[in-house]
CSV table of C-alpha atoms in Angstrom, one decimal:
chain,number,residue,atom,x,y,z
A,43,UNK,CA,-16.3,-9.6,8.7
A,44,UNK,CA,-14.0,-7.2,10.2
A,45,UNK,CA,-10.1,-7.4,10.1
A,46,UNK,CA,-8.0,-6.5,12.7
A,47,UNK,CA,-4.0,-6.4,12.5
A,48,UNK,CA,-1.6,-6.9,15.9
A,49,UNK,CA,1.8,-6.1,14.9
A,50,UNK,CA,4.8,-6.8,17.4
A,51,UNK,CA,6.8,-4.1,17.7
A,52,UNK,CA,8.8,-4.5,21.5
A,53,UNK,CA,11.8,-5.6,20.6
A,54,UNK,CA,14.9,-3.5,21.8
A,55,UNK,CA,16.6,-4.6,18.5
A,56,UNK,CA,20.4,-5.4,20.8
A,57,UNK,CA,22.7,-6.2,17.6
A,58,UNK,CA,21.8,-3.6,15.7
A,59,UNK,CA,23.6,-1.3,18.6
A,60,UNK,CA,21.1,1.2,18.2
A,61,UNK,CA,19.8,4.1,20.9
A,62,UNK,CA,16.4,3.6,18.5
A,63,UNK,CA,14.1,0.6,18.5
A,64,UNK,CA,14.6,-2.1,16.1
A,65,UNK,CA,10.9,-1.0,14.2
A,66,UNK,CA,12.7,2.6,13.3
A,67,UNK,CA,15.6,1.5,11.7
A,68,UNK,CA,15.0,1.9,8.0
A,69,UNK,CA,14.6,0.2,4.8
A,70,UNK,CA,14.1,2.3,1.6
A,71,UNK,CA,14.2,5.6,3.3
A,72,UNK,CA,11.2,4.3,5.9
A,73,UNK,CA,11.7,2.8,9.4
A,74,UNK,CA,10.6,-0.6,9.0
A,75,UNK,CA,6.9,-1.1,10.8
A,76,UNK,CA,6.2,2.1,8.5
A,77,UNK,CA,6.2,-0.4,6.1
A,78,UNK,CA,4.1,-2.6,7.9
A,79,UNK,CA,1.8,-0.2,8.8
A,80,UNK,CA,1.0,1.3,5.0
A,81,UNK,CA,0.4,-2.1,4.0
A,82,UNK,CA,-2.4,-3.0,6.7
A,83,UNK,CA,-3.9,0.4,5.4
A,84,UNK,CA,-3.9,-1.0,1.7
A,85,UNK,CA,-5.4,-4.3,2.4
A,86,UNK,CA,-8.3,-2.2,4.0
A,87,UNK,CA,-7.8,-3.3,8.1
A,88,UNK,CA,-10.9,-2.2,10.1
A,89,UNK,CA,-7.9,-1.6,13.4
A,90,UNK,CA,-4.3,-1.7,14.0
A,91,UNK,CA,-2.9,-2.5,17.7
A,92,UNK,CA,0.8,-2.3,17.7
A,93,UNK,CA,2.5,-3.9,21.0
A,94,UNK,CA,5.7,-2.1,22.3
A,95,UNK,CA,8.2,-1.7,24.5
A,96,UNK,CA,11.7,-0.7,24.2
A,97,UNK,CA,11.6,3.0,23.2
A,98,UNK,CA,7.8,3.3,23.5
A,99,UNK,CA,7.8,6.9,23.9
A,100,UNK,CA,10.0,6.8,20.0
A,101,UNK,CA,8.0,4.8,18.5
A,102,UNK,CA,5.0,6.6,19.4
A,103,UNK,CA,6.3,10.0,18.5
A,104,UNK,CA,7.5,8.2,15.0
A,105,UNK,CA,4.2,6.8,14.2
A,106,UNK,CA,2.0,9.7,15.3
A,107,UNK,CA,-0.8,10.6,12.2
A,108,UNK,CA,-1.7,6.9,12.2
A,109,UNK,CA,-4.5,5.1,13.6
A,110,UNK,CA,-3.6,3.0,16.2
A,111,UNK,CA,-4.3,1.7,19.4
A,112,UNK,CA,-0.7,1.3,21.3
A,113,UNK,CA,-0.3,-1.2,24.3
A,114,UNK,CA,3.0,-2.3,26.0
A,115,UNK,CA,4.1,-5.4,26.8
A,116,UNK,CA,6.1,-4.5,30.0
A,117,UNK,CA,8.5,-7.7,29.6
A,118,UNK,CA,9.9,-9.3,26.8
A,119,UNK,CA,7.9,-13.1,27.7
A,120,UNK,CA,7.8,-14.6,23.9
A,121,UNK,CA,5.5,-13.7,21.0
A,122,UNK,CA,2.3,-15.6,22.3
A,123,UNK,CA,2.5,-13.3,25.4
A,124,UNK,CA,2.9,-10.2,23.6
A,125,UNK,CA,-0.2,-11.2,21.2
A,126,UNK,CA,-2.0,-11.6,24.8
A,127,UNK,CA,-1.5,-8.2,25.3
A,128,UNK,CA,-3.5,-7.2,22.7
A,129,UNK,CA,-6.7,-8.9,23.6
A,130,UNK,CA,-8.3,-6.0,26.3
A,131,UNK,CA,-8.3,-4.0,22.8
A,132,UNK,CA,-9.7,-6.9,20.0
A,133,UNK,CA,-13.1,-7.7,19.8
A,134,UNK,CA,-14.1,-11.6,20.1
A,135,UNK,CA,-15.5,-11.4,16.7
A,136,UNK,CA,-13.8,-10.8,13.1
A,137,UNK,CA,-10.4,-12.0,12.4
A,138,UNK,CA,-6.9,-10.6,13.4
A,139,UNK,CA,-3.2,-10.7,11.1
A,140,UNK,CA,-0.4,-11.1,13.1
A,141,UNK,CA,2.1,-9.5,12.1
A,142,UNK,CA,5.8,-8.1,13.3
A,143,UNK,CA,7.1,-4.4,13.0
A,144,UNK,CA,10.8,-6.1,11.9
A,145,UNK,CA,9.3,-8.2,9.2
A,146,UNK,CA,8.3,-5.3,6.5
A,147,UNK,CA,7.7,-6.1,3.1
A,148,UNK,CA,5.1,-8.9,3.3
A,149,UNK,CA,2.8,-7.6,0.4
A,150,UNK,CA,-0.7,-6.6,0.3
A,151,UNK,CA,-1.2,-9.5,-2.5
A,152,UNK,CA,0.0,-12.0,0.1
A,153,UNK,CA,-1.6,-10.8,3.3
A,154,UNK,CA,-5.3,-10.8,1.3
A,155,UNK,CA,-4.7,-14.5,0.4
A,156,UNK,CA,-3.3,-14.9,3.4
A,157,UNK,CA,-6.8,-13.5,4.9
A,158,UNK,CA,-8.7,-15.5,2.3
A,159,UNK,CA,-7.4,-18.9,3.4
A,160,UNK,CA,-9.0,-18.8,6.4
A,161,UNK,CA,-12.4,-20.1,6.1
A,162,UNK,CA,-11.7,-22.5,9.6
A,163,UNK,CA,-10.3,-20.2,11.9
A,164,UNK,CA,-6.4,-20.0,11.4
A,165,UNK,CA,-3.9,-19.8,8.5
A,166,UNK,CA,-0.5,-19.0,8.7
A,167,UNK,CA,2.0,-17.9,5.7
A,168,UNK,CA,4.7,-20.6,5.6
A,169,UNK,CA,7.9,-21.2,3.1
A,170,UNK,CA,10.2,-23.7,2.1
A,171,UNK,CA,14.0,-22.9,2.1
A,172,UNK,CA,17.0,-24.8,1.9
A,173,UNK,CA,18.5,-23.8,5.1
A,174,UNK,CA,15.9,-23.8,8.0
A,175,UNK,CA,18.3,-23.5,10.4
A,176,UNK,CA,17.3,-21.6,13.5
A,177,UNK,CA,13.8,-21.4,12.5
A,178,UNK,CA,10.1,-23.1,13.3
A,179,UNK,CA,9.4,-26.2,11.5
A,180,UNK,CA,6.1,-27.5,10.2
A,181,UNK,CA,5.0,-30.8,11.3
A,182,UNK,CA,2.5,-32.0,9.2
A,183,UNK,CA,0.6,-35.6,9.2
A,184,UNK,CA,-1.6,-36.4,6.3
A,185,UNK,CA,-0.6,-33.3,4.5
A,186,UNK,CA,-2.3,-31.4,7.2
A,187,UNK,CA,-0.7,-29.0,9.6
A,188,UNK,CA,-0.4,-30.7,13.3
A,189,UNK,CA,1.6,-28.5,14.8
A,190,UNK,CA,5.1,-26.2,15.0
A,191,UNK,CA,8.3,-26.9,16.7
A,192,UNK,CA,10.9,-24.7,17.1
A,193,UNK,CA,14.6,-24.9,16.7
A,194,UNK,CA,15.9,-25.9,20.2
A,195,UNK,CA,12.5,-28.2,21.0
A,196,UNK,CA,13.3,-30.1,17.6
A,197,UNK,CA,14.8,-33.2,17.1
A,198,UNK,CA,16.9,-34.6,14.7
A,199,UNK,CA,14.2,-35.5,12.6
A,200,UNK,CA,12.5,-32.4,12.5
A,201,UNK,CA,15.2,-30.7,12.2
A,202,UNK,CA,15.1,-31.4,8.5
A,203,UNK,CA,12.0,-30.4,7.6
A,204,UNK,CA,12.5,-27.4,5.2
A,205,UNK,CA,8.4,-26.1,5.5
A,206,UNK,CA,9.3,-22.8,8.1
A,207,UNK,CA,7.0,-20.8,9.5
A,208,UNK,CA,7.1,-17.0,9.5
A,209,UNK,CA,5.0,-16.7,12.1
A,210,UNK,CA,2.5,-14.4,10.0
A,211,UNK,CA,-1.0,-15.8,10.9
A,212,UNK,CA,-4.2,-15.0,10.3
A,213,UNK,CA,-6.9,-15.7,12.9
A,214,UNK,CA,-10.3,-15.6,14.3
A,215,UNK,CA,-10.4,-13.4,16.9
A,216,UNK,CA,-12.8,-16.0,19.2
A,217,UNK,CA,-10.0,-18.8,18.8
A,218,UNK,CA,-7.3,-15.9,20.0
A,219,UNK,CA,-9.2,-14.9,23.0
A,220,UNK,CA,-9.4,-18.8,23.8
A,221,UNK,CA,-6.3,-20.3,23.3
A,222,UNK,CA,-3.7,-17.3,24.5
A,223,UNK,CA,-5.0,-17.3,28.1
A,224,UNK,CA,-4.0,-21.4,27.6
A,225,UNK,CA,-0.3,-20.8,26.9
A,226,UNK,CA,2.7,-22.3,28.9
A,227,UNK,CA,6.2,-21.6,29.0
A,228,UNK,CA,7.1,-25.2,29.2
A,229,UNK,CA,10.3,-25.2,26.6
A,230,UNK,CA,13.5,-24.6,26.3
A,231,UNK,CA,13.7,-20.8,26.4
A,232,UNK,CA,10.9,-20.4,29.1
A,233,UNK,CA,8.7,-18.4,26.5
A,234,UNK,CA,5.2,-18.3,25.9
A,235,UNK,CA,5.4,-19.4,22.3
A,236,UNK,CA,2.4,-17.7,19.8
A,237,UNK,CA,3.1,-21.1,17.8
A,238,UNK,CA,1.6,-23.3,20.2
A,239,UNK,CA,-2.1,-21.9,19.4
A,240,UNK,CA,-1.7,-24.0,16.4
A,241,UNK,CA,-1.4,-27.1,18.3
A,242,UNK,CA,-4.6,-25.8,20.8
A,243,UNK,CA,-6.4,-25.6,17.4
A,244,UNK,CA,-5.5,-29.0,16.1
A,245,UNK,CA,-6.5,-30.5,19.2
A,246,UNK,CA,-9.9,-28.6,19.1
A,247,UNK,CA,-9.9,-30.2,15.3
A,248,UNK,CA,-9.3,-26.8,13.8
A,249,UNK,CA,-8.1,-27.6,10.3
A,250,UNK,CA,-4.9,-24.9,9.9
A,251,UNK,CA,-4.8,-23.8,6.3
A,252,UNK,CA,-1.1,-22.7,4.6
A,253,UNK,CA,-0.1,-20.0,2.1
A,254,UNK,CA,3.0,-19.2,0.6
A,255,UNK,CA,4.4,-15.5,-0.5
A,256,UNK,CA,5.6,-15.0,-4.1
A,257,UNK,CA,8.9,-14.1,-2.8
A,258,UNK,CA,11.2,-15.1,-0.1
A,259,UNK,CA,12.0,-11.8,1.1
A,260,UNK,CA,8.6,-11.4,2.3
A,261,UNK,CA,8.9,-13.1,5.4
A,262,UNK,CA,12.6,-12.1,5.9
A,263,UNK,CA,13.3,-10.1,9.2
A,264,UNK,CA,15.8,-8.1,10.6
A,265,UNK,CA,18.2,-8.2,13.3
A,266,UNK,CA,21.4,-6.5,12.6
A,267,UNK,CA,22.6,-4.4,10.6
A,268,UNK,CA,24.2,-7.1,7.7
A,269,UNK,CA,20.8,-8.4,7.4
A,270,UNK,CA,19.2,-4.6,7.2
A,271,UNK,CA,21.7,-4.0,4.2
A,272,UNK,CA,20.7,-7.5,2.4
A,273,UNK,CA,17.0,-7.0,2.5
A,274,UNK,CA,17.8,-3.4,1.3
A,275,UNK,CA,19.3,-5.1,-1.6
A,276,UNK,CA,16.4,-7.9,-2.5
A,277,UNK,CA,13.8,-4.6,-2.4
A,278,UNK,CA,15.4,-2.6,-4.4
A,279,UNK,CA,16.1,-5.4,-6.7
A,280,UNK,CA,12.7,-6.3,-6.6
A,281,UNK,CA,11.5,-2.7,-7.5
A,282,UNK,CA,13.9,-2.3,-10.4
A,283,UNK,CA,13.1,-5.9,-12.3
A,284,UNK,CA,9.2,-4.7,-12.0
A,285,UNK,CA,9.7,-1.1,-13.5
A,286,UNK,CA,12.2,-3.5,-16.2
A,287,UNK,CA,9.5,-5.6,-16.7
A,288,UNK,CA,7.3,-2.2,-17.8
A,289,UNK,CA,10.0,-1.1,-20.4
A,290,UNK,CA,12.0,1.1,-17.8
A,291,UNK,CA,16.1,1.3,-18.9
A,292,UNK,CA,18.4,1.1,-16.3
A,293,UNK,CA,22.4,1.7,-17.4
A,294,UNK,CA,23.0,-0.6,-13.6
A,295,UNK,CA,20.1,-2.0,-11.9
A,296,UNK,CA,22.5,-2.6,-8.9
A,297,UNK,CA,23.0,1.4,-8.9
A,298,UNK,CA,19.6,3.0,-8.3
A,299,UNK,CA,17.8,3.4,-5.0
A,300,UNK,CA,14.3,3.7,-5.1
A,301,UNK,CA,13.2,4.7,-1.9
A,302,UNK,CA,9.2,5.4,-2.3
A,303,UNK,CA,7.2,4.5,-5.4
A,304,UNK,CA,8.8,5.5,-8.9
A,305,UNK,CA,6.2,5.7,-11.8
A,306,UNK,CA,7.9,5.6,-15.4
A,307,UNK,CA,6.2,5.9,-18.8
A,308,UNK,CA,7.5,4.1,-21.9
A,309,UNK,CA,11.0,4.5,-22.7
A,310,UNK,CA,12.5,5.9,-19.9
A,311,UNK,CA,16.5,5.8,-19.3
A,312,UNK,CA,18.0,6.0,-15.9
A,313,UNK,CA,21.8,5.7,-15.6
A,314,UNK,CA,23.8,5.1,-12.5
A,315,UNK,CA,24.1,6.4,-8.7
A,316,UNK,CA,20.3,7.7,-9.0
A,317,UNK,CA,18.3,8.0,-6.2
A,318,UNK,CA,14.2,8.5,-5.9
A,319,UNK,CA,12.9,9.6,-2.9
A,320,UNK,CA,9.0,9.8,-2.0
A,321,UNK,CA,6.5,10.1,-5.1
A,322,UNK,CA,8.2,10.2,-8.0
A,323,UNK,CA,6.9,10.3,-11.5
A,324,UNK,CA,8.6,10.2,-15.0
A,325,UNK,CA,6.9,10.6,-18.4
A,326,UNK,CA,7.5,8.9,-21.7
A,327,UNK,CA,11.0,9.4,-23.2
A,328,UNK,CA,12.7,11.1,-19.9
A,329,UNK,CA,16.4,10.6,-19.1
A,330,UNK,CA,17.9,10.7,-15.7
A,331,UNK,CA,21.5,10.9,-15.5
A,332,UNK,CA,24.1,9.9,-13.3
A,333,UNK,CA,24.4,11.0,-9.9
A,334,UNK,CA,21.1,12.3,-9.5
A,335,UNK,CA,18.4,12.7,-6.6
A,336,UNK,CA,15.1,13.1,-7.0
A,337,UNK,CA,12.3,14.0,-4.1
A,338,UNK,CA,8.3,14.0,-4.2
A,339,UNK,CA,8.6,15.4,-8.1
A,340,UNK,CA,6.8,15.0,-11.6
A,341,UNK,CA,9.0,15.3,-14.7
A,342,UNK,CA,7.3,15.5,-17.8
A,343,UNK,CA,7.8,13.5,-21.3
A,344,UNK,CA,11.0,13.8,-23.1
A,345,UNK,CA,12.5,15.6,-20.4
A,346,UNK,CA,16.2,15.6,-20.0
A,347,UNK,CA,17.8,15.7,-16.1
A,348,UNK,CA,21.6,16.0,-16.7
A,349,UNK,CA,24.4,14.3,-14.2
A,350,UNK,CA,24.0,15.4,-10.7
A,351,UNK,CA,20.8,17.5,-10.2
A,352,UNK,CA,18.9,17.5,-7.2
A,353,UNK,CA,15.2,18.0,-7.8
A,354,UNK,CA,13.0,18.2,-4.7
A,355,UNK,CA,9.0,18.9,-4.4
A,356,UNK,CA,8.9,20.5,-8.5
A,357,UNK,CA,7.1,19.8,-11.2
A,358,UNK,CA,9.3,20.1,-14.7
A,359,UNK,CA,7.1,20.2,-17.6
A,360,UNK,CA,7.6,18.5,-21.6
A,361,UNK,CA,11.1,18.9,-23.7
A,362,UNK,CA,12.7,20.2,-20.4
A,363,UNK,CA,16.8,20.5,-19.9
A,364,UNK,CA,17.9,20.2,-16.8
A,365,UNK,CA,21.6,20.6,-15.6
A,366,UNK,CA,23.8,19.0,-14.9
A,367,UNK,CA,24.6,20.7,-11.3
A,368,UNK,CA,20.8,22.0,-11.1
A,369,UNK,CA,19.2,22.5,-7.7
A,370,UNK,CA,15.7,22.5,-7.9
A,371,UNK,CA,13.9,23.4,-4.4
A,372,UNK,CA,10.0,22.6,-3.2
A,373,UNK,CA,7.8,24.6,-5.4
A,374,UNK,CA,9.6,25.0,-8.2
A,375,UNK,CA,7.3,24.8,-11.5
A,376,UNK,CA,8.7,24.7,-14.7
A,377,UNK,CA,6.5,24.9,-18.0
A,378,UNK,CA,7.6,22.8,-21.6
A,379,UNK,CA,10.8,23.8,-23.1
A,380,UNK,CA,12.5,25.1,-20.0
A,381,UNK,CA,16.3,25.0,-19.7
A,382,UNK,CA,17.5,25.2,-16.4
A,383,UNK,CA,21.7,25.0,-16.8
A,384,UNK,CA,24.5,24.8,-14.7
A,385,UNK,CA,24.7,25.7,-10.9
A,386,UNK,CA,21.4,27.2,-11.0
A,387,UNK,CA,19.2,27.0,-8.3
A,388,UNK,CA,15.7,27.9,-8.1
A,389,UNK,CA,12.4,27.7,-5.2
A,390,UNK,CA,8.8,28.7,-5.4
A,391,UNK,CA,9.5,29.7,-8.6
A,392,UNK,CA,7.8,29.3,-12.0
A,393,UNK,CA,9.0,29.3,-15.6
A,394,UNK,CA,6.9,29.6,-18.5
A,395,UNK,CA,7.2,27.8,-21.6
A,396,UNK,CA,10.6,28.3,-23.6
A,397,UNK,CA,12.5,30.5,-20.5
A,398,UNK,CA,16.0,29.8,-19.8
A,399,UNK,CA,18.3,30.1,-17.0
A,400,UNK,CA,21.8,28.7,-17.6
A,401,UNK,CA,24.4,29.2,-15.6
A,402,UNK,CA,25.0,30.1,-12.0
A,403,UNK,CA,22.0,32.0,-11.2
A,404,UNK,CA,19.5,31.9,-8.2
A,405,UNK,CA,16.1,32.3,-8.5
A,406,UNK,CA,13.6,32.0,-5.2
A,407,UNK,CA,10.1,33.3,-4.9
A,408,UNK,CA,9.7,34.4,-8.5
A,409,UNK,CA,7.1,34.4,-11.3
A,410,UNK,CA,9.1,34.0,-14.7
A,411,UNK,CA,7.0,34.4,-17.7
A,412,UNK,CA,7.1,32.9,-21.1
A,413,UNK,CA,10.4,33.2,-23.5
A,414,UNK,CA,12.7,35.1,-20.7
A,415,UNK,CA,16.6,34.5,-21.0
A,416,UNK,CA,18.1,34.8,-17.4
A,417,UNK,CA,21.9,35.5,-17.7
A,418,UNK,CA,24.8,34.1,-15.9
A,419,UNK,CA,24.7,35.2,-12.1
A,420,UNK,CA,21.4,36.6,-11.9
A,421,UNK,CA,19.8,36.2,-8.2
A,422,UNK,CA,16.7,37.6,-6.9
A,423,UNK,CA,17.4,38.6,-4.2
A,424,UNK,CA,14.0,38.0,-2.4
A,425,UNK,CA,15.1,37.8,1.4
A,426,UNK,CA,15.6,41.3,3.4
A,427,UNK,CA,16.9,39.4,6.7
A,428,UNK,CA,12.8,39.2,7.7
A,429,UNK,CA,10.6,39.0,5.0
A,430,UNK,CA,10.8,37.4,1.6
A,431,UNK,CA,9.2,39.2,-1.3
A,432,UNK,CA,8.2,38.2,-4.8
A,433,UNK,CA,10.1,39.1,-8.4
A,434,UNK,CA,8.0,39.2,-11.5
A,435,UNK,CA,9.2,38.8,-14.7
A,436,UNK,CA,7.3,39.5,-17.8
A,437,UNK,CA,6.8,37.5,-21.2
A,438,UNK,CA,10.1,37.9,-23.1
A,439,UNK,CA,12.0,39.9,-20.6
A,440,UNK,CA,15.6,39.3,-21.2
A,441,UNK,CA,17.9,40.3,-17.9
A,442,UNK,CA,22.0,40.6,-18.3
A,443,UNK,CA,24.7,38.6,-16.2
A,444,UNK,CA,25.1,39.7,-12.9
A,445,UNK,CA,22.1,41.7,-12.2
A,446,UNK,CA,20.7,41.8,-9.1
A,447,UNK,CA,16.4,41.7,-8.6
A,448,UNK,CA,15.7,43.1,-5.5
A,449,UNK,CA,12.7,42.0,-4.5
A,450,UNK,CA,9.6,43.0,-4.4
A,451,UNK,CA,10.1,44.0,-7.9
A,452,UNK,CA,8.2,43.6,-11.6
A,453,UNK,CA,10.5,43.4,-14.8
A,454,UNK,CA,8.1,43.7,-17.8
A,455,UNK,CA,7.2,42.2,-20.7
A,456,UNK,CA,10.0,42.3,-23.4
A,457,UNK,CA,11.9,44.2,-21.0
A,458,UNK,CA,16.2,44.3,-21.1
A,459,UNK,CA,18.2,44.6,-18.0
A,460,UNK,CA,21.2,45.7,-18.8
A,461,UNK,CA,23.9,43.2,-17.5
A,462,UNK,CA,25.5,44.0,-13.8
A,463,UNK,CA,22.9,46.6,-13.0
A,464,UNK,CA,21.2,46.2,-9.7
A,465,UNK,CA,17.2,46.7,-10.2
A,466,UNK,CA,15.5,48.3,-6.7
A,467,UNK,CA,12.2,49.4,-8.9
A,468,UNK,CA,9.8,48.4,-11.6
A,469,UNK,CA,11.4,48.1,-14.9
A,470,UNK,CA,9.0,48.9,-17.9
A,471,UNK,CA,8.0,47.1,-20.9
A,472,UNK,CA,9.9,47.1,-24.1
A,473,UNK,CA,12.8,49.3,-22.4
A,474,UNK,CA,16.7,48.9,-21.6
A,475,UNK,CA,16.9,49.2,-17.6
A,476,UNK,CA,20.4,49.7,-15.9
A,477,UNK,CA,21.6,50.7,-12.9
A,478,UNK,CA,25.3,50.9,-12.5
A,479,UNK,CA,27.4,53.2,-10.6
A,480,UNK,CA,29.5,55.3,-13.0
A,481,UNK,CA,33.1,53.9,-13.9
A,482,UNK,CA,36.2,55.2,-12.9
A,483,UNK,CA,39.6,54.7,-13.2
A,484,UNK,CA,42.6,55.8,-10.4
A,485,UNK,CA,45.7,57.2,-11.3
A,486,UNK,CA,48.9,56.7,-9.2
A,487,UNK,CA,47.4,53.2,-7.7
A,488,UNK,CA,49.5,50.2,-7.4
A,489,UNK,CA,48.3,47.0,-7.1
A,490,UNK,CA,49.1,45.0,-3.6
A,491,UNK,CA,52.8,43.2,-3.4
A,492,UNK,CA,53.3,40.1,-1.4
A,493,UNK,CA,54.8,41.2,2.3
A,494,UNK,CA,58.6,39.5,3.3
């Protein structure tokens, strides 16, 4: 059997008062049918077509690198017509999720048992809340699914019904390329409604099985920019009670923004206003401190980030120190027993083991060896205006504050830089290095005064 997904996507998105489409506003760091779109790929979908519309040429340009087959629905005539326009591209055979580019954190575990269920021809994911207001009921007689009415088509009586639909469905491709040609816009809002395939089916004797998700927020779409924020809120409260459920510490759960997928090991601590961006991992024992954003990194066990470090694209070794006021850049690869203090910065650069750098130092396309002490307001001063260039520093080197590496340059092994000197050539190992211009002191000079 193959599996097809349609997802909706050609909604302009009005009350979220937006130039971009409604799909590209983002949850978690990710415009929303992103989301969508990475899950189809998990759950294994032979083909994706997206439908669009408002701010096709965006949404194209955002979602270029996936597979997909794109096709517009040129105007906005209800959800069963913009599932029409996906037939020229779906074969008659296999089955097809239907899914929406503003609904985006159905989960793979629901959509496969979603897929599962139908062993007749059509399922559909459906919930019961407490306040259905607005949304499709489900009209069942016998226990069995007879059809779906919406909001303004209901009456009194099926107005309190409290079964909704999400309109996610799963379906056999045959029964789509049947009943969609068969819609009618014969309701209140002149729409061709997708929900009325269920009633085709029925009629054909189609039994229509139901599912529910394991959370609400799983069906939950987005309109404006109040309900953006909430689901923002029920994900990222979802993510932190499963990473507290595997042992993970959090000083506030309500303070922590996990935007991508944050792997922990045992008896890990992270305090407040942290933020993880991309693929982040953190071994056993590691503690993250307030204020800090981390990007696309590994951090190794008992590893210690101080407050407000930002770590992007680096890889930070065992028994590490960190901060607090560290910037580390993409490419930055720090061995076990690193110490990287306060207002240092450092890119495509690697420590080994035991090296230090702690305070107010820069250090950018370098090669740092083992046991090296870098002193306050060292840089390396790798860019000529054109070109960057390398600085190598050997095993044990030790370099005094304020010195200046000017690239390309080697410091070797066990090699002392004598503090302020400015290094233009090789330094040799086991040797004291300076380079200072000779001091001098003016008679008869007086220092500025403060003009009337």
């Amino acid at each position: 059997m193959t599996l097809h997904t349609i997802i909706l996507a050609a909604g302009k998105g009005t009350r979220m008062k937006s130039t971009r489409p409604k799909v590209l506003q983002t949850l978690a760091g990710k415009p929303l049918v992103r989301h969508v779109l990475d899950t189809c790929a998990a759950i294994g979908a032979d083909s994706t077509v997206l439908i669009y519309g408002f701010g096709g040429q965006m949404v194209k340009q955002a979602l270029a690198g996936y597979d997909i087959i794109f096709a517009e629905q040129t105007e906005q005539l209800g959800t069963g017509d913009a599932v029409k326009v996906a037939l020229p591209h779906l074969p008659t055979t296999g089955k097809s999720l239907i899914l929406y580019g503003d609904v985006p954190l159905t989960t793979e575990n629901t959509l496969k048992q979603l897929v599962a269920a139908n062993t007749a021809g059509i399922s559909m994911l459906t919930l019961e809340v407490d306040n259905p207001f607005g949304l499709g009921r489900i009209i069942r007689k016998n226990e069995q699914v007879i059809a779906i009415v919406e909001q303004k088509d209901a009456t009194d009586a099926q107005k309190a019904i409290k079964e909704i639909n999400s309109g996610i469905y799963c379906v056999d491709n045959a029964l789509l390329h049947k009943y969609l040609p068969c819609l009618t816009n014969d309701n209140a809002q002149g729409e061709y409604y997708l929900t009325d395939i269920v009633k085709l089916a029925v009629a054909d004797g189609v039994e229509i099985a139901t599912i529910s998700p394991e959370f609400d927020f799983e069906i939950e779409g987005v309109n404006d920019r109040i309900q953006l924020a909430n689901l923002e809120r029920h994900y990222q409260a979802h993510q932190i009670r499963t990473l507290q459920h595997a042992g993970v510490q959090f000083a506030d759960p309500d303070r922590v923004d996990i935007r991508g997928r944050l792997r922990c090991g045992q008896d890990v601590f992270i305090d407040i206003n942290t933020i993880f961006i991309g693929e982040v991992s953190l071994g056993d024992g590691v503690q993250i401190d307030a204020g800090t954003i981390i990007t696309d990194s590994t951090i190794g066990n008992a590893t210690h980030i101080k407050p407000y470090c930002v770590i992007d694209g680096s890889n930070i070794g065992s028994d590490a120190s960190i901060g607090p006021f560290a910037h580390l850049r993409p490419q930055t690869l720090l061995a076990d027993n690193v110490k990287i203090g306060n207002f240092v910065e450092t890119k495509k650069t690697t420590l080994g083991q035991g090296s230090k750098i702690n305070h107010l130092s820069y250090a950018g396309d370098s090669e740092i060896g083992r046991e090296v002490n870098i002193g306050a307001g060292v840089i390396t001063c790798n860019y000529d205006g054109v070109n960057k260039s390398r600085t190598i520093i050997g095993d044990g080197a030790f370099v005094g504050s304020n010195s200046s590496l000017v690239a390309p340059v080697n410091i070797g092994n066990n090699a002392t830089i004598g503090a302020g000197s400015v290094i233009t050539k090789d330094a040799a190992d086991d040797k004291l290095t300076l380079a200072r211009s000779q001091q001098v002191t003016i008679d008869n000079w007086h220092r500025p005064t403060k003009k009337t």
